[in-house]
N, CA, C and O of each residue as an XYZ file, in Angstrom:
316
protein
N       6.304     98.707     92.445
C       7.185     99.680     93.054
C       7.539    100.743     92.018
O       7.505    101.939     92.307
N       7.881    100.293     90.801
C       8.215    101.236     89.711
C       7.086    102.188     89.410
O       7.336    103.370     89.172
N       5.848    101.721     89.409
C       4.714    102.542     89.166
C       4.534    103.618     90.206
O       4.179    104.750     89.879
N       4.775    103.275     91.464
C       4.669    104.195     92.584
C       5.727    105.298     92.477
O       5.458    106.483     92.670
N       6.930    104.850     92.162
C       8.009    105.831     92.026
C       7.768    106.768     90.890
O       7.975    107.976     91.005
N       7.318    106.198     89.763
C       7.050    107.037     88.564
C       5.948    108.006     88.829
O       6.022    109.156     88.396
N       4.893    107.570     89.547
C       3.786    108.434     89.850
C       4.264    109.624     90.735
O       3.912    110.776     90.481
N       5.051    109.321     91.749
C       5.528    110.386     92.607
C       6.464    111.362     91.869
O       6.432    112.573     92.089
N       7.285    110.794     91.000
C       8.119    111.754     90.143
C       7.297    112.630     89.274
O       7.557    113.828     89.161
N       6.288    112.046     88.644
C       5.390    112.793     87.747
C       4.653    113.874     88.548
O       4.488    114.996     88.068
N       4.215    113.544     89.755
C       3.467    114.514     90.616
C       4.329    115.662     91.113
O       3.808    116.708     91.502
N       5.643    115.476     91.104
C       6.506    116.454     91.695
C       7.446    117.141     90.719
O       8.114    118.107     91.086
N       7.510    116.667     89.497
C       8.435    117.257     88.563
C       7.918    118.600     88.016
O       8.709    119.468     87.647
N       6.610    118.761     87.967
C       6.096    120.011     87.396
C       6.552    121.214     88.203
O       6.962    122.219     87.623
N       6.490    121.140     89.510
C       6.975    122.214     90.321
C       8.423    122.449     90.195
O       8.885    123.589     90.223
N       9.174    121.359     90.052
C      10.637    121.439     89.860
C      10.919    122.177     88.546
O      11.795    123.040     88.505
N      10.208    121.859     87.502
C      10.367    122.419     86.174
C      10.128    123.952     86.285
O      10.938    124.739     85.794
N       9.043    124.355     86.914
C       8.755    125.785     86.973
C       9.698    126.480     87.948
O      10.109    127.613     87.699
N      10.036    125.847     89.016
C      10.925    126.483     90.020
C      12.309    126.809     89.466
O      12.908    127.823     89.827
N      12.826    125.918     88.561
C      14.162    126.075     88.033
C      14.186    126.474     86.547
O      15.241    126.493     85.914
N      12.992    126.793     86.006
C      12.975    127.255     84.621
C      13.282    126.186     83.598
O      13.850    126.485     82.548
N      12.925    124.964     83.876
C      13.176    123.848     82.935
C      11.956    123.758     82.003
O      10.832    123.554     82.461
N      12.181    123.904     80.759
C      11.070    123.940     79.794
C      10.417    122.585     79.548
O       9.230    122.538     79.227
N      11.121    121.527     79.683
C      10.618    120.194     79.400
C      10.405    119.420     80.652
O      11.359    119.136     81.377
N       9.114    119.048     80.943
C       8.796    118.375     82.172
C       9.439    117.022     82.247
O       9.745    116.579     83.354
N       9.676    116.304     81.115
C      10.375    115.040     81.137
C      11.827    115.169     81.563
O      12.376    114.324     82.269
N      12.416    116.245     81.110
C      13.830    116.518     81.563
C      13.811    116.768     83.069
O      14.704    116.304     83.776
N      12.841    117.469     83.556
C      12.789    117.746     84.995
C      12.599    116.476     85.805
O      13.139    116.346     86.903
N      11.806    115.511     85.246
C      11.590    114.219     85.903
C      12.861    113.452     85.980
O      13.131    112.869     87.030
N      13.670    113.399     84.956
C      14.978    112.703     84.968
C      15.909    113.382     85.986
O      16.592    112.714     86.761
N      15.919    114.689     85.967
C      16.772    115.442     86.975
C      16.329    115.109     88.386
O      17.174    114.840     89.240
N      15.068    115.117     88.652
C      14.535    114.776     89.978
C      14.922    113.432     90.404
O      15.343    113.239     91.544
N      14.790    112.411     89.472
C      15.141    111.047     89.796
C      16.600    110.911     90.096
O      16.982    110.201     91.026
N      17.401    111.559     89.349
C      18.858    111.509     89.581
C      19.272    112.111     90.903
O      20.306    111.734     91.454
N      18.480    113.052     91.433
C      18.726    113.573     92.775
C      18.384    112.631     93.878
O      19.050    112.604     94.913
N      17.336    111.844     93.667
C      16.816    111.006     94.795
C      17.254    109.540     94.664
O      17.180    108.807     95.650
N      17.702    109.088     93.502
C      17.898    107.620     93.264
C      18.893    106.993     94.221
O      18.684    105.841     94.601
N      19.944    107.650     94.635
C      20.937    107.026     95.522
C      20.333    106.770     96.878
O      20.548    105.712     97.469
N      19.563    107.747     97.388
C      18.926    107.573     98.681
C      17.830    106.446     98.591
O      17.682    105.631     99.501
N      17.118    106.446     97.518
C      16.120    105.404     97.302
C      16.703    104.014     97.284
O      16.184    103.108     97.936
N      17.817    103.833     96.516
C      18.471    102.558     96.440
C      19.063    102.166     97.857
O      18.943    101.016     98.279
N      19.666    103.099     98.532
C      20.193    102.821     99.916
C      19.065    102.329    100.816
O      19.241    101.351    101.541
N      17.871    103.012    100.780
C      16.799    102.600    101.619
C      16.249    101.194    101.274
O      15.884    100.415    102.154
N      16.206    100.899     99.929
C      15.721     99.609     99.532
C      16.697     98.468     99.962
O      16.272     97.370    100.320
N      17.994     98.774     99.911
C      19.011     97.784    100.379
C      18.896     97.653    101.888
O      18.916     96.536    102.404
N      18.777     98.757    102.608
C      18.669     98.698    104.081
C      17.447     97.919    104.515
O      17.508     97.190    105.505
N      16.334     98.049    103.801
C      15.114     97.337    104.128
C      15.074     95.908    103.616
O      14.094     95.190    103.817
N      16.165     95.498    102.942
C      16.289     94.143    102.370
C      15.247     93.903    101.299
O      14.791     92.773    101.131
N      14.869     94.908    100.589
C      13.902     94.728     99.484
C      14.719     94.353     98.193
O      14.262     93.558     97.370
N      15.896     94.933     98.055
C      16.814     94.598     96.970
C      18.154     94.310     97.695
O      18.350     94.627     98.869
N      19.037     93.701     96.927
C      20.386     93.317     97.397
C      21.440     93.818     96.408
O      21.187     93.948     95.211
N      22.638     94.097     96.953
C      23.717     94.513     96.096
C      24.119     93.334     95.194
O      24.423     92.241     95.672
N      24.110     93.586     93.892
C      24.447     92.501     92.929
C      25.891     92.009     93.148
O      26.779     92.748     93.573
N      26.065     90.740     92.837
C      27.348     90.067     93.023
C      28.474     90.778     92.312
O      29.589     90.864     92.825
N      28.175     91.298     91.101
C      29.274     91.991     90.301
C      29.856     93.184     91.072
O      31.026     93.519     90.890
N      29.058     93.823     91.924
C      29.599     94.918     92.680
C      30.308     94.480     93.924
O      30.994     95.287     94.552
N      30.177     93.271     94.296
C      30.893     92.750     95.513
C      32.264     92.208     95.104
O      33.247     92.348     95.831
N      32.305     91.585     93.919
C      33.651     91.051     93.439
C      33.583     91.120     91.907
O      33.122     90.194     91.239
N      34.042     92.210     91.399
C      33.886     92.518     89.950
C      34.632     91.545     89.109
O      34.127     91.163     88.053
N      35.790     91.117     89.495
C      36.608     90.217     88.687
C      35.983     88.809     88.568
O      35.938     88.266     87.464
N      35.523     88.231     89.619
C      35.040     86.903     89.562
C      33.578     86.829     89.170
O      33.042     85.728     89.044
N      32.933     87.920     88.980
C      31.469     87.913     88.661
C      31.206     88.654     87.361
O      30.082     89.121     87.173
N      32.156     88.795     86.455
C      31.903     89.529     85.157
C      30.759     88.971     84.391
O      30.024     89.720     83.747
N      30.576     87.679     84.433
C      29.518     87.063     83.633
C      28.157     87.395     84.184
O      27.148     87.036     83.576
N      28.095     88.053     85.290
C      26.784     88.392     85.949
C      26.432     89.901     85.678
O      25.606     90.471     86.391
N      27.039     90.513     84.683
C      26.816     91.890     84.366
C      25.340     92.091     83.955
O      24.790     93.166     84.195
N      24.714     91.122     83.365
C      23.302     91.170     83.008
C      22.369     91.414     84.174
O      21.209     91.775     83.975
N      22.850     91.226     85.370
C      21.982     91.454     86.565
C      21.841     92.921     86.860
O      20.924     93.295     87.591
N      22.711     93.794     86.327
C      22.632     95.179     86.621
C      22.398     96.126     85.381
O      22.300     97.345     85.520
N      22.317     95.509     84.193
C      22.032     96.305     83.017
C      20.685     95.815     82.418
O      20.470     94.607     82.320
N      19.837     96.680     82.042
C      18.605     96.329     81.388
C      18.187     97.393     80.395
O      18.641     98.536     80.453
N      17.339     97.010     79.508
C      16.838     97.937     78.475
C      15.328     97.781     78.399
O      14.817     96.662     78.342
N      14.592     98.937     78.397
C      13.172     98.936     78.272
C      12.824     99.577     76.958
O      12.981    100.787     76.793
N      12.347     98.773     76.007
C      11.969     99.294     74.679
C      10.952    100.428     74.772
O       9.895    100.261     75.380
N      11.248    101.538     74.197
C      10.377    102.671     74.212
C      10.654    103.593     75.449
O      10.173    104.725     75.491
N      11.407    103.111     76.416
C      11.822    103.900     77.586
C      10.662    104.021     78.629
O       9.557    103.517     78.429
N      10.975    104.693     79.710
C      10.044    104.898     80.816
C       9.343    106.287     80.716
O       8.453    106.595     81.509
N       9.749    107.085     79.761
C       9.303    108.467     79.740
C       8.078    108.680     78.849
O       7.744    109.825     78.541
N       7.427    107.653     78.446
C       6.257    107.773     77.554
C       5.054    108.216     78.338
O       3.972    108.375     77.772
């Protein structure tokens, strides 16, 4: 799924960069993702592909589950 999303972003960020005068295509990709990410997540939840993490349902009693919503990818996704 991540590869498909990344491919679509890469295919569409070039036109965004030129349309809005963004010099760096990687910056344009991040901007494009930040515009669509909430709709994408809503659709994935609606289709029951992903679920709302417990920490968002009851923050106080699920603090130890913060690792379910935070991650780090060494080198990043923008390579």
